Amino acid sequence: MAMLLSVLFTMGFAYWFYKTATRLGASGFHWAIVGAISYQLPAWGWMLTISKPYISAIQGTANRAAFGAGMMGHSWLLVGLVTALLVYKFALLKTTVKN
């Protein structure tokens, strides 16, 4: 389920960045790529370096079924969302197009 959400978020951010860039007069294709990368790169980085090792460390303990462990296991989705929103706000919206 998390992978499906990740794919949907990636496509959604790519489309959102594309539409905003074309509205601002910037290159929509390039910004769509930036939108996808700005979600995927931090999400996968967080998952591989923090989330998965944490889950592996508590495997077999009583805390494994805890709500916090489940949230930590899916926290990479939130990290990707927040990062993509920050790129949108502080990079894409401040883009100036030279004519």
Tab-separated table of C-alpha atoms in Angstrom:
chain	number	residue	atom	x	y	z
A	1	MET	CA	0.000	0.000	0.000
A	2	ALA	CA	2.834	2.386	0.818
A	3	MET	CA	4.482	1.825	-2.566
A	4	LEU	CA	1.197	2.576	-4.339
A	5	LEU	CA	0.891	5.806	-2.348
A	6	SER	CA	4.460	6.674	-3.238
A	7	VAL	CA	3.796	6.205	-6.952
A	8	LEU	CA	0.611	8.279	-6.738
A	9	PHE	CA	2.388	11.045	-4.822
A	10	THR	CA	5.207	11.072	-7.383
A	11	MET	CA	2.815	11.378	-10.298
A	12	GLY	CA	0.799	13.999	-8.443
A	13	PHE	CA	3.809	16.150	-7.647
A	14	ALA	CA	5.126	15.835	-11.209
A	15	TYR	CA	1.772	16.981	-12.600
A	16	TRP	CA	1.390	19.758	-10.027
A	17	PHE	CA	4.886	21.098	-10.705
A	18	TYR	CA	4.297	20.822	-14.478
A	19	LYS	CA	1.045	22.806	-14.365
A	20	THR	CA	2.498	25.467	-12.071
A	21	ALA	CA	5.633	25.860	-14.185
A	22	THR	CA	3.664	26.254	-17.396
A	23	ARG	CA	1.421	28.808	-15.690
A	24	LEU	CA	4.545	30.741	-14.638
A	25	GLY	CA	6.046	30.452	-18.118
A	26	ALA	CA	8.877	28.124	-17.102
A	27	SER	CA	9.784	24.761	-18.613
A	28	GLY	CA	7.034	22.431	-17.460
A	29	PHE	CA	8.869	19.215	-18.325
A	30	HIS	CA	11.968	20.169	-16.332
A	31	TRP	CA	9.927	21.192	-13.323
A	32	ALA	CA	7.898	17.966	-13.504
A	33	ILE	CA	11.175	16.053	-13.206
A	34	VAL	CA	12.188	18.264	-10.281
A	35	GLY	CA	8.835	17.583	-8.615
A	36	ALA	CA	9.246	13.822	-8.912
A	37	ILE	CA	12.841	13.896	-7.699
A	38	SER	CA	12.074	16.291	-4.843
A	39	TYR	CA	9.606	13.728	-3.522
A	40	GLN	CA	11.412	10.472	-4.307
A	41	LEU	CA	15.005	11.249	-3.349
A	42	PRO	CA	14.397	12.370	0.261
A	43	ALA	CA	11.700	9.721	0.787
A	44	TRP	CA	13.946	6.852	-0.303
A	45	GLY	CA	16.941	8.335	1.496
A	46	TRP	CA	14.967	8.513	4.737
A	47	MET	CA	13.563	5.031	4.280
A	48	LEU	CA	16.923	3.400	3.611
A	49	THR	CA	18.947	5.242	6.252
A	50	ILE	CA	16.533	5.790	9.125
A	51	SER	CA	13.183	4.056	8.843
A	52	LYS	CA	14.221	0.549	7.764
A	53	PRO	CA	17.163	0.257	10.183
A	54	TYR	CA	14.890	1.348	13.035
A	55	ILE	CA	12.265	-1.246	12.137
A	56	SER	CA	14.974	-3.913	11.801
A	57	ALA	CA	16.372	-2.990	15.197
A	58	ILE	CA	13.069	-3.506	17.007
A	59	GLN	CA	12.059	-6.644	15.117
A	60	GLY	CA	11.265	-9.463	17.480
A	61	THR	CA	10.609	-7.207	20.453
A	62	ALA	CA	7.309	-6.471	22.093
A	63	ASN	CA	7.297	-2.981	20.566
A	64	ARG	CA	7.141	-4.358	17.031
A	65	ALA	CA	3.359	-4.108	16.830
A	66	ALA	CA	3.226	-0.703	18.462
A	67	PHE	CA	1.607	2.211	16.681
A	68	GLY	CA	4.884	4.128	16.743
A	69	ALA	CA	6.698	1.393	14.852
A	70	GLY	CA	4.027	1.447	12.166
A	71	MET	CA	4.264	5.196	11.882
A	72	MET	CA	8.058	5.043	11.695
A	73	GLY	CA	7.786	2.452	8.958
A	74	HIS	CA	5.732	4.834	6.837
A	75	SER	CA	7.421	8.073	7.868
A	76	TRP	CA	9.347	8.154	4.596
A	77	LEU	CA	6.129	9.122	2.822
A	78	LEU	CA	5.769	12.171	5.044
A	79	VAL	CA	9.415	13.159	4.594
A	80	GLY	CA	8.976	13.087	0.815
A	81	LEU	CA	5.768	15.119	0.991
A	82	VAL	CA	7.269	17.806	3.196
A	83	THR	CA	10.401	18.097	1.070
A	84	ALA	CA	8.432	18.375	-2.187
A	85	LEU	CA	6.198	21.052	-0.652
A	86	LEU	CA	9.256	23.016	0.467
A	87	VAL	CA	10.782	22.813	-3.022
A	88	TYR	CA	7.461	23.989	-4.458
A	89	LYS	CA	7.214	26.945	-2.115
A	90	PHE	CA	10.841	28.075	-2.049
A	91	ALA	CA	12.045	27.151	-5.546
A	92	LEU	CA	9.243	26.815	-8.080
A	93	LEU	CA	7.114	29.738	-6.925
A	94	LYS	CA	10.168	32.010	-6.886
A	95	THR	CA	11.145	31.100	-10.466
A	96	THR	CA	11.633	34.002	-12.812
A	97	VAL	CA	11.537	33.427	-16.542
A	98	LYS	CA	13.872	35.399	-18.773
A	99	ASN	CA	12.373	36.358	-22.114
